[in-house]
Amino acid sequence: MRAQLKSIECFDVDLTTYSGEEDGSIGLELTLYIGEFSSKEAEVFNVFVCSSDWLEKYENKPRLILNTILVSKFDLKEIENLINNYLMHCSGNTWEEMAYKISKAFSWGFDNYQELKNP
């Protein structure tokens, strides 16, 4: 099985016109819809995209950067290519195997999910 990026959304800006903040920095949360290549269904993953300028301005202390893509300019096509290249390495025998691999780079709501057991 292979994973596929179905679509990307941002609830804060229009991705077709976004080129950065007024001060030139870049900082936004992307919602990624990723699913099995042969399926129309998708799960939601998130990733933060920012520039080093944004980090310097808004995070002026040491920061552990998980689920983040660091860019020098906002280019949606380059970001899509980066995500798709990563997903090429996330194959598995089940969706759970693939999702686990995907969640190493992108935040997944079901990461660390454990089913509650009845006593």
JSON list of N, CA, C and O in Angstrom, two decimals, residues 5 7-32 47-54 68-83:
[
{"chain": "A", "resi": 5, "resn": "LEU", "atom": "N", "xyz": [-1.04, 12.22, -0.91]},
{"chain": "A", "resi": 5, "resn": "LEU", "atom": "CA", "xyz": [-1.55, 13.51, -0.49]},
{"chain": "A", "resi": 5, "resn": "LEU", "atom": "C", "xyz": [-2.77, 13.83, -1.36]},
{"chain": "A", "resi": 5, "resn": "LEU", "atom": "O", "xyz": [-2.65, 13.96, -2.57]},
{"chain": "A", "resi": 7, "resn": "SER", "atom": "N", "xyz": [-5.15, 16.48, -0.59]},
{"chain": "A", "resi": 7, "resn": "SER", "atom": "CA", "xyz": [-5.29, 17.93, -0.68]},
{"chain": "A", "resi": 7, "resn": "SER", "atom": "C", "xyz": [-4.63, 18.61, 0.52]},
{"chain": "A", "resi": 7, "resn": "SER", "atom": "O", "xyz": [-4.29, 17.95, 1.50]},
{"chain": "A", "resi": 8, "resn": "ILE", "atom": "N", "xyz": [-4.47, 19.91, 0.39]},
{"chain": "A", "resi": 8, "resn": "ILE", "atom": "CA", "xyz": [-3.90, 20.75, 1.44]},
{"chain": "A", "resi": 8, "resn": "ILE", "atom": "C", "xyz": [-4.83, 21.94, 1.64]},
{"chain": "A", "resi": 8, "resn": "ILE", "atom": "O", "xyz": [-5.29, 22.53, 0.67]},
{"chain": "A", "resi": 9, "resn": "GLU", "atom": "N", "xyz": [-5.07, 22.26, 2.91]},
{"chain": "A", "resi": 9, "resn": "GLU", "atom": "CA", "xyz": [-5.88, 23.44, 3.23]},
{"chain": "A", "resi": 9, "resn": "GLU", "atom": "C", "xyz": [-5.19, 24.26, 4.31]},
{"chain": "A", "resi": 9, "resn": "GLU", "atom": "O", "xyz": [-4.37, 23.75, 5.06]},
{"chain": "A", "resi": 10, "resn": "CYS", "atom": "N", "xyz": [-5.57, 25.51, 4.35]},
{"chain": "A", "resi": 10, "resn": "CYS", "atom": "CA", "xyz": [-5.16, 26.39, 5.45]},
{"chain": "A", "resi": 10, "resn": "CYS", "atom": "C", "xyz": [-6.38, 27.21, 5.81]},
{"chain": "A", "resi": 10, "resn": "CYS", "atom": "O", "xyz": [-7.01, 27.82, 4.93]},
{"chain": "A", "resi": 11, "resn": "PHE", "atom": "N", "xyz": [-6.74, 27.21, 7.08]},
{"chain": "A", "resi": 11, "resn": "PHE", "atom": "CA", "xyz": [-7.93, 27.92, 7.51]},
{"chain": "A", "resi": 11, "resn": "PHE", "atom": "C", "xyz": [-7.67, 29.40, 7.78]},
{"chain": "A", "resi": 11, "resn": "PHE", "atom": "O", "xyz": [-8.61, 30.16, 7.99]},
{"chain": "A", "resi": 12, "resn": "ASP", "atom": "N", "xyz": [-6.40, 29.81, 7.74]},
{"chain": "A", "resi": 12, "resn": "ASP", "atom": "CA", "xyz": [-6.05, 31.19, 8.07]},
{"chain": "A", "resi": 12, "resn": "ASP", "atom": "C", "xyz": [-5.80, 32.08, 6.85]},
{"chain": "A", "resi": 12, "resn": "ASP", "atom": "O", "xyz": [-5.98, 33.29, 6.93]},
{"chain": "A", "resi": 13, "resn": "VAL", "atom": "N", "xyz": [-5.34, 31.48, 5.75]},
{"chain": "A", "resi": 13, "resn": "VAL", "atom": "CA", "xyz": [-4.99, 32.27, 4.57]},
{"chain": "A", "resi": 13, "resn": "VAL", "atom": "C", "xyz": [-5.42, 31.53, 3.31]},
{"chain": "A", "resi": 13, "resn": "VAL", "atom": "O", "xyz": [-5.66, 30.33, 3.33]},
{"chain": "A", "resi": 14, "resn": "ASP", "atom": "N", "xyz": [-5.49, 32.27, 2.21]},
{"chain": "A", "resi": 14, "resn": "ASP", "atom": "CA", "xyz": [-5.75, 31.69, 0.89]},
{"chain": "A", "resi": 14, "resn": "ASP", "atom": "C", "xyz": [-4.40, 31.23, 0.33]},
{"chain": "A", "resi": 14, "resn": "ASP", "atom": "O", "xyz": [-3.54, 32.05, 0.03]},
{"chain": "A", "resi": 15, "resn": "LEU", "atom": "N", "xyz": [-4.22, 29.93, 0.21]},
{"chain": "A", "resi": 15, "resn": "LEU", "atom": "CA", "xyz": [-2.93, 29.39, -0.22]},
{"chain": "A", "resi": 15, "resn": "LEU", "atom": "C", "xyz": [-2.57, 29.78, -1.65]},
{"chain": "A", "resi": 15, "resn": "LEU", "atom": "O", "xyz": [-1.39, 29.77, -2.01]},
{"chain": "A", "resi": 16, "resn": "THR", "atom": "N", "xyz": [-3.55, 30.13, -2.47]},
{"chain": "A", "resi": 16, "resn": "THR", "atom": "CA", "xyz": [-3.26, 30.50, -3.86]},
{"chain": "A", "resi": 16, "resn": "THR", "atom": "C", "xyz": [-2.64, 31.89, -3.97]},
{"chain": "A", "resi": 16, "resn": "THR", "atom": "O", "xyz": [-1.98, 32.20, -4.96]},
{"chain": "A", "resi": 17, "resn": "THR", "atom": "N", "xyz": [-2.82, 32.72, -2.92]},
{"chain": "A", "resi": 17, "resn": "THR", "atom": "CA", "xyz": [-2.27, 34.08, -2.98]},
{"chain": "A", "resi": 17, "resn": "THR", "atom": "C", "xyz": [-1.26, 34.37, -1.87]},
{"chain": "A", "resi": 17, "resn": "THR", "atom": "O", "xyz": [-0.60, 35.41, -1.91]},
{"chain": "A", "resi": 18, "resn": "TYR", "atom": "N", "xyz": [-1.13, 33.48, -0.89]},
{"chain": "A", "resi": 18, "resn": "TYR", "atom": "CA", "xyz": [-0.25, 33.73, 0.25]},
{"chain": "A", "resi": 18, "resn": "TYR", "atom": "C", "xyz": [1.21, 33.77, -0.17]},
{"chain": "A", "resi": 18, "resn": "TYR", "atom": "O", "xyz": [1.68, 32.90, -0.91]},
{"chain": "A", "resi": 19, "resn": "SER", "atom": "N", "xyz": [1.92, 34.80, 0.29]},
{"chain": "A", "resi": 19, "resn": "SER", "atom": "CA", "xyz": [3.35, 34.89, 0.02]},
{"chain": "A", "resi": 19, "resn": "SER", "atom": "C", "xyz": [4.14, 35.22, 1.28]},
{"chain": "A", "resi": 19, "resn": "SER", "atom": "O", "xyz": [5.34, 35.45, 1.21]},
{"chain": "A", "resi": 20, "resn": "GLY", "atom": "N", "xyz": [3.46, 35.25, 2.41]},
{"chain": "A", "resi": 20, "resn": "GLY", "atom": "CA", "xyz": [4.13, 35.55, 3.66]},
{"chain": "A", "resi": 20, "resn": "GLY", "atom": "C", "xyz": [3.40, 36.64, 4.41]},
{"chain": "A", "resi": 20, "resn": "GLY", "atom": "O", "xyz": [2.44, 37.23, 3.92]},
{"chain": "A", "resi": 21, "resn": "GLU", "atom": "N", "xyz": [3.88, 36.91, 5.63]},
{"chain": "A", "resi": 21, "resn": "GLU", "atom": "CA", "xyz": [3.28, 37.94, 6.46]},
{"chain": "A", "resi": 21, "resn": "GLU", "atom": "C", "xyz": [3.76, 39.32, 5.99]},
{"chain": "A", "resi": 21, "resn": "GLU", "atom": "O", "xyz": [4.66, 39.42, 5.17]},
{"chain": "A", "resi": 22, "resn": "GLU", "atom": "N", "xyz": [3.16, 40.37, 6.52]},
{"chain": "A", "resi": 22, "resn": "GLU", "atom": "CA", "xyz": [3.53, 41.73, 6.13]},
{"chain": "A", "resi": 22, "resn": "GLU", "atom": "C", "xyz": [5.01, 42.02, 6.37]},
{"chain": "A", "resi": 22, "resn": "GLU", "atom": "O", "xyz": [5.63, 42.77, 5.62]},
{"chain": "A", "resi": 23, "resn": "ASP", "atom": "N", "xyz": [5.57, 41.41, 7.42]},
{"chain": "A", "resi": 23, "resn": "ASP", "atom": "CA", "xyz": [6.98, 41.65, 7.73]},
{"chain": "A", "resi": 23, "resn": "ASP", "atom": "C", "xyz": [7.92, 40.74, 6.94]},
{"chain": "A", "resi": 23, "resn": "ASP", "atom": "O", "xyz": [9.12, 40.74, 7.14]},
{"chain": "A", "resi": 24, "resn": "GLY", "atom": "N", "xyz": [7.37, 39.94, 6.03]},
{"chain": "A", "resi": 24, "resn": "GLY", "atom": "CA", "xyz": [8.19, 39.05, 5.20]},
{"chain": "A", "resi": 24, "resn": "GLY", "atom": "C", "xyz": [8.38, 37.66, 5.77]},
{"chain": "A", "resi": 24, "resn": "GLY", "atom": "O", "xyz": [8.89, 36.77, 5.10]},
{"chain": "A", "resi": 25, "resn": "SER", "atom": "N", "xyz": [8.01, 37.47, 7.03]},
{"chain": "A", "resi": 25, "resn": "SER", "atom": "CA", "xyz": [8.16, 36.14, 7.63]},
{"chain": "A", "resi": 25, "resn": "SER", "atom": "C", "xyz": [7.01, 35.23, 7.19]},
{"chain": "A", "resi": 25, "resn": "SER", "atom": "O", "xyz": [6.00, 35.69, 6.65]},
{"chain": "A", "resi": 26, "resn": "ILE", "atom": "N", "xyz": [7.19, 33.95, 7.43]},
{"chain": "A", "resi": 26, "resn": "ILE", "atom": "CA", "xyz": [6.19, 32.95, 7.05]},
{"chain": "A", "resi": 26, "resn": "ILE", "atom": "C", "xyz": [5.89, 32.11, 8.28]},
{"chain": "A", "resi": 26, "resn": "ILE", "atom": "O", "xyz": [6.81, 31.61, 8.93]},
{"chain": "A", "resi": 27, "resn": "GLY", "atom": "N", "xyz": [4.62, 31.95, 8.57]},
{"chain": "A", "resi": 27, "resn": "GLY", "atom": "CA", "xyz": [4.21, 31.12, 9.69]},
{"chain": "A", "resi": 27, "resn": "GLY", "atom": "C", "xyz": [2.74, 30.75, 9.57]},
{"chain": "A", "resi": 27, "resn": "GLY", "atom": "O", "xyz": [1.88, 31.60, 9.75]},
{"chain": "A", "resi": 28, "resn": "LEU", "atom": "N", "xyz": [2.45, 29.50, 9.21]},
{"chain": "A", "resi": 28, "resn": "LEU", "atom": "CA", "xyz": [1.07, 29.06, 9.09]},
{"chain": "A", "resi": 28, "resn": "LEU", "atom": "C", "xyz": [0.93, 27.56, 9.26]},
{"chain": "A", "resi": 28, "resn": "LEU", "atom": "O", "xyz": [1.88, 26.82, 9.02]},
{"chain": "A", "resi": 29, "resn": "GLU", "atom": "N", "xyz": [-0.24, 27.16, 9.72]},
{"chain": "A", "resi": 29, "resn": "GLU", "atom": "CA", "xyz": [-0.56, 25.75, 9.93]},
{"chain": "A", "resi": 29, "resn": "GLU", "atom": "C", "xyz": [-1.27, 25.22, 8.69]},
{"chain": "A", "resi": 29, "resn": "GLU", "atom": "O", "xyz": [-2.24, 25.83, 8.22]},
{"chain": "A", "resi": 30, "resn": "LEU", "atom": "N", "xyz": [-0.78, 24.12, 8.15]},
{"chain": "A", "resi": 30, "resn": "LEU", "atom": "CA", "xyz": [-1.42, 23.47, 7.01]},
{"chain": "A", "resi": 30, "resn": "LEU", "atom": "C", "xyz": [-2.12, 22.20, 7.47]},
{"chain": "A", "resi": 30, "resn": "LEU", "atom": "O", "xyz": [-1.60, 21.46, 8.31]},
{"chain": "A", "resi": 31, "resn": "THR", "atom": "N", "xyz": [-3.28, 21.96, 6.91]},
{"chain": "A", "resi": 31, "resn": "THR", "atom": "CA", "xyz": [-4.02, 20.73, 7.13]},
{"chain": "A", "resi": 31, "resn": "THR", "atom": "C", "xyz": [-3.83, 19.87, 5.89]},
{"chain": "A", "resi": 31, "resn": "THR", "atom": "O", "xyz": [-4.13, 20.31, 4.78]},
{"chain": "A", "resi": 32, "resn": "LEU", "atom": "N", "xyz": [-3.29, 18.67, 6.10]},
{"chain": "A", "resi": 32, "resn": "LEU", "atom": "CA", "xyz": [-3.02, 17.74, 5.00]},
{"chain": "A", "resi": 32, "resn": "LEU", "atom": "C", "xyz": [-4.03, 16.61, 5.04]},
{"chain": "A", "resi": 32, "resn": "LEU", "atom": "O", "xyz": [-4.26, 16.02, 6.09]},
{"chain": "A", "resi": 47, "resn": "VAL", "atom": "N", "xyz": [0.77, 20.20, 9.74]},
{"chain": "A", "resi": 47, "resn": "VAL", "atom": "CA", "xyz": [2.18, 20.57, 9.75]},
{"chain": "A", "resi": 47, "resn": "VAL", "atom": "C", "xyz": [2.25, 22.09, 9.80]},
{"chain": "A", "resi": 47, "resn": "VAL", "atom": "O", "xyz": [1.42, 22.79, 9.22]},
{"chain": "A", "resi": 48, "resn": "PHE", "atom": "N", "xyz": [3.23, 22.59, 10.54]},
{"chain": "A", "resi": 48, "resn": "PHE", "atom": "CA", "xyz": [3.46, 24.03, 10.63]},
{"chain": "A", "resi": 48, "resn": "PHE", "atom": "C", "xyz": [4.56, 24.39, 9.64]},
{"chain": "A", "resi": 48, "resn": "PHE", "atom": "O", "xyz": [5.60, 23.72, 9.59]},
{"chain": "A", "resi": 49, "resn": "VAL", "atom": "N", "xyz": [4.32, 25.42, 8.84]},
{"chain": "A", "resi": 49, "resn": "VAL", "atom": "CA", "xyz": [5.31, 25.90, 7.87]},
{"chain": "A", "resi": 49, "resn": "VAL", "atom": "C", "xyz": [5.75, 27.27, 8.33]},
{"chain": "A", "resi": 49, "resn": "VAL", "atom": "O", "xyz": [4.92, 28.15, 8.58]},
{"chain": "A", "resi": 50, "resn": "CYS", "atom": "N", "xyz": [7.07, 27.44, 8.47]},
{"chain": "A", "resi": 50, "resn": "CYS", "atom": "CA", "xyz": [7.56, 28.75, 8.90]},
{"chain": "A", "resi": 50, "resn": "CYS", "atom": "C", "xyz": [8.95, 29.03, 8.32]},
{"chain": "A", "resi": 50, "resn": "CYS", "atom": "O", "xyz": [9.64, 28.14, 7.83]},
{"chain": "A", "resi": 51, "resn": "SER", "atom": "N", "xyz": [9.31, 30.30, 8.40]},
{"chain": "A", "resi": 51, "resn": "SER", "atom": "CA", "xyz": [10.64, 30.74, 7.98]},
{"chain": "A", "resi": 51, "resn": "SER", "atom": "C", "xyz": [11.48, 30.98, 9.23]},
{"chain": "A", "resi": 51, "resn": "SER", "atom": "O", "xyz": [10.96, 31.12, 10.34]},
{"chain": "A", "resi": 52, "resn": "SER", "atom": "N", "xyz": [12.78, 31.06, 9.03]},
{"chain": "A", "resi": 52, "resn": "SER", "atom": "CA", "xyz": [13.66, 31.35, 10.17]},
{"chain": "A", "resi": 52, "resn": "SER", "atom": "C", "xyz": [13.37, 32.74, 10.72]},
{"chain": "A", "resi": 52, "resn": "SER", "atom": "O", "xyz": [13.49, 32.98, 11.92]},
{"chain": "A", "resi": 53, "resn": "ASP", "atom": "N", "xyz": [12.96, 33.68, 9.85]},
{"chain": "A", "resi": 53, "resn": "ASP", "atom": "CA", "xyz": [12.57, 35.02, 10.31]},
{"chain": "A", "resi": 53, "resn": "ASP", "atom": "C", "xyz": [11.40, 34.95, 11.28]},
{"chain": "A", "resi": 53, "resn": "ASP", "atom": "O", "xyz": [11.38, 35.64, 12.29]},
{"chain": "A", "resi": 54, "resn": "TRP", "atom": "N", "xyz": [10.43, 34.10, 10.97]},
{"chain": "A", "resi": 54, "resn": "TRP", "atom": "CA", "xyz": [9.26, 33.94, 11.85]},
{"chain": "A", "resi": 54, "resn": "TRP", "atom": "C", "xyz": [9.70, 33.38, 13.20]},
{"chain": "A", "resi": 54, "resn": "TRP", "atom": "O", "xyz": [9.27, 33.86, 14.23]},
{"chain": "A", "resi": 68, "resn": "THR", "atom": "N", "xyz": [7.14, 20.31, 11.59]},
{"chain": "A", "resi": 68, "resn": "THR", "atom": "CA", "xyz": [7.40, 21.64, 11.03]},
{"chain": "A", "resi": 68, "resn": "THR", "atom": "C", "xyz": [8.20, 21.53, 9.74]},
{"chain": "A", "resi": 68, "resn": "THR", "atom": "O", "xyz": [9.10, 20.71, 9.63]},
{"chain": "A", "resi": 69, "resn": "ILE", "atom": "N", "xyz": [7.84, 22.37, 8.78]},
{"chain": "A", "resi": 69, "resn": "ILE", "atom": "CA", "xyz": [8.63, 22.51, 7.55]},
{"chain": "A", "resi": 69, "resn": "ILE", "atom": "C", "xyz": [9.23, 23.91, 7.58]},
{"chain": "A", "resi": 69, "resn": "ILE", "atom": "O", "xyz": [8.50, 24.90, 7.70]},
{"chain": "A", "resi": 70, "resn": "LEU", "atom": "N", "xyz": [10.53, 24.00, 7.50]},
{"chain": "A", "resi": 70, "resn": "LEU", "atom": "CA", "xyz": [11.24, 25.28, 7.51]},
{"chain": "A", "resi": 70, "resn": "LEU", "atom": "C", "xyz": [11.50, 25.70, 6.07]},
{"chain": "A", "resi": 70, "resn": "LEU", "atom": "O", "xyz": [12.04, 24.92, 5.28]},
{"chain": "A", "resi": 71, "resn": "VAL", "atom": "N", "xyz": [11.08, 26.93, 5.72]},
{"chain": "A", "resi": 71, "resn": "VAL", "atom": "CA", "xyz": [11.21, 27.42, 4.34]},
{"chain": "A", "resi": 71, "resn": "VAL", "atom": "C", "xyz": [11.86, 28.79, 4.32]},
{"chain": "A", "resi": 71, "resn": "VAL", "atom": "O", "xyz": [11.81, 29.52, 5.31]},
{"chain": "A", "resi": 72, "resn": "SER", "atom": "N", "xyz": [12.45, 29.14, 3.20]},
{"chain": "A", "resi": 72, "resn": "SER", "atom": "CA", "xyz": [12.98, 30.50, 3.04]},
{"chain": "A", "resi": 72, "resn": "SER", "atom": "C", "xyz": [11.98, 31.39, 2.32]},
{"chain": "A", "resi": 72, "resn": "SER", "atom": "O", "xyz": [12.00, 32.61, 2.47]},
{"chain": "A", "resi": 73, "resn": "LYS", "atom": "N", "xyz": [11.09, 30.78, 1.53]},
{"chain": "A", "resi": 73, "resn": "LYS", "atom": "CA", "xyz": [9.99, 31.50, 0.87]},
{"chain": "A", "resi": 73, "resn": "LYS", "atom": "C", "xyz": [8.81, 30.55, 0.77]},
{"chain": "A", "resi": 73, "resn": "LYS", "atom": "O", "xyz": [8.98, 29.33, 0.84]},
{"chain": "A", "resi": 74, "resn": "PHE", "atom": "N", "xyz": [7.61, 31.09, 0.65]},
{"chain": "A", "resi": 74, "resn": "PHE", "atom": "CA", "xyz": [6.44, 30.22, 0.55]},
{"chain": "A", "resi": 74, "resn": "PHE", "atom": "C", "xyz": [6.19, 29.87, -0.89]},
{"chain": "A", "resi": 74, "resn": "PHE", "atom": "O", "xyz": [5.88, 30.73, -1.72]},
{"chain": "A", "resi": 75, "resn": "ASP", "atom": "N", "xyz": [6.36, 28.60, -1.21]},
{"chain": "A", "resi": 75, "resn": "ASP", "atom": "CA", "xyz": [6.09, 28.07, -2.54]},
{"chain": "A", "resi": 75, "resn": "ASP", "atom": "C", "xyz": [5.29, 26.79, -2.35]},
{"chain": "A", "resi": 75, "resn": "ASP", "atom": "O", "xyz": [5.86, 25.75, -1.99]},
{"chain": "A", "resi": 76, "resn": "LEU", "atom": "N", "xyz": [3.99, 26.86, -2.56]},
{"chain": "A", "resi": 76, "resn": "LEU", "atom": "CA", "xyz": [3.11, 25.73, -2.29]},
{"chain": "A", "resi": 76, "resn": "LEU", "atom": "C", "xyz": [3.51, 24.51, -3.10]},
{"chain": "A", "resi": 76, "resn": "LEU", "atom": "O", "xyz": [3.48, 23.39, -2.59]},
{"chain": "A", "resi": 77, "resn": "LYS", "atom": "N", "xyz": [3.93, 24.69, -4.33]},
{"chain": "A", "resi": 77, "resn": "LYS", "atom": "CA", "xyz": [4.34, 23.56, -5.17]},
{"chain": "A", "resi": 77, "resn": "LYS", "atom": "C", "xyz": [5.55, 22.85, -4.58]},
{"chain": "A", "resi": 77, "resn": "LYS", "atom": "O", "xyz": [5.61, 21.62, -4.54]},
{"chain": "A", "resi": 78, "resn": "GLU", "atom": "N", "xyz": [6.54, 23.61, -4.10]},
{"chain": "A", "resi": 78, "resn": "GLU", "atom": "CA", "xyz": [7.72, 23.00, -3.47]},
{"chain": "A", "resi": 78, "resn": "GLU", "atom": "C", "xyz": [7.34, 22.26, -2.20]},
{"chain": "A", "resi": 78, "resn": "GLU", "atom": "O", "xyz": [7.88, 21.19, -1.92]},
{"chain": "A", "resi": 79, "resn": "ILE", "atom": "N", "xyz": [6.42, 22.82, -1.43]},
{"chain": "A", "resi": 79, "resn": "ILE", "atom": "CA", "xyz": [5.97, 22.17, -0.20]},
{"chain": "A", "resi": 79, "resn": "ILE", "atom": "C", "xyz": [5.24, 20.88, -0.53]},
{"chain": "A", "resi": 79, "resn": "ILE", "atom": "O", "xyz": [5.47, 19.84, 0.09]},
{"chain": "A", "resi": 80, "resn": "GLU", "atom": "N", "xyz": [4.36, 20.90, -1.54]},
{"chain": "A", "resi": 80, "resn": "GLU", "atom": "CA", "xyz": [3.67, 19.69, -1.99]},
{"chain": "A", "resi": 80, "resn": "GLU", "atom": "C", "xyz": [4.67, 18.63, -2.44]},
{"chain": "A", "resi": 80, "resn": "GLU", "atom": "O", "xyz": [4.52, 17.45, -2.13]},
{"chain": "A", "resi": 81, "resn": "ASN", "atom": "N", "xyz": [5.68, 19.04, -3.19]},
{"chain": "A", "resi": 81, "resn": "ASN", "atom": "CA", "xyz": [6.71, 18.09, -3.66]},
{"chain": "A", "resi": 81, "resn": "ASN", "atom": "C", "xyz": [7.46, 17.47, -2.48]},
{"chain": "A", "resi": 81, "resn": "ASN", "atom": "O", "xyz": [7.72, 16.26, -2.48]},
{"chain": "A", "resi": 82, "resn": "LEU", "atom": "N", "xyz": [7.82, 18.28, -1.49]},
{"chain": "A", "resi": 82, "resn": "LEU", "atom": "CA", "xyz": [8.49, 17.77, -0.31]},
{"chain": "A", "resi": 82, "resn": "LEU", "atom": "C", "xyz": [7.62, 16.73, 0.40]},
{"chain": "A", "resi": 82, "resn": "LEU", "atom": "O", "xyz": [8.09, 15.65, 0.77]},
{"chain": "A", "resi": 83, "resn": "ILE", "atom": "N", "xyz": [6.35, 17.06, 0.60]},
{"chain": "A", "resi": 83, "resn": "ILE", "atom": "CA", "xyz": [5.42, 16.14, 1.26]},
{"chain": "A", "resi": 83, "resn": "ILE", "atom": "C", "xyz": [5.27, 14.85, 0.45]},
{"chain": "A", "resi": 83, "resn": "ILE", "atom": "O", "xyz": [5.35, 13.75, 1.00]}
]
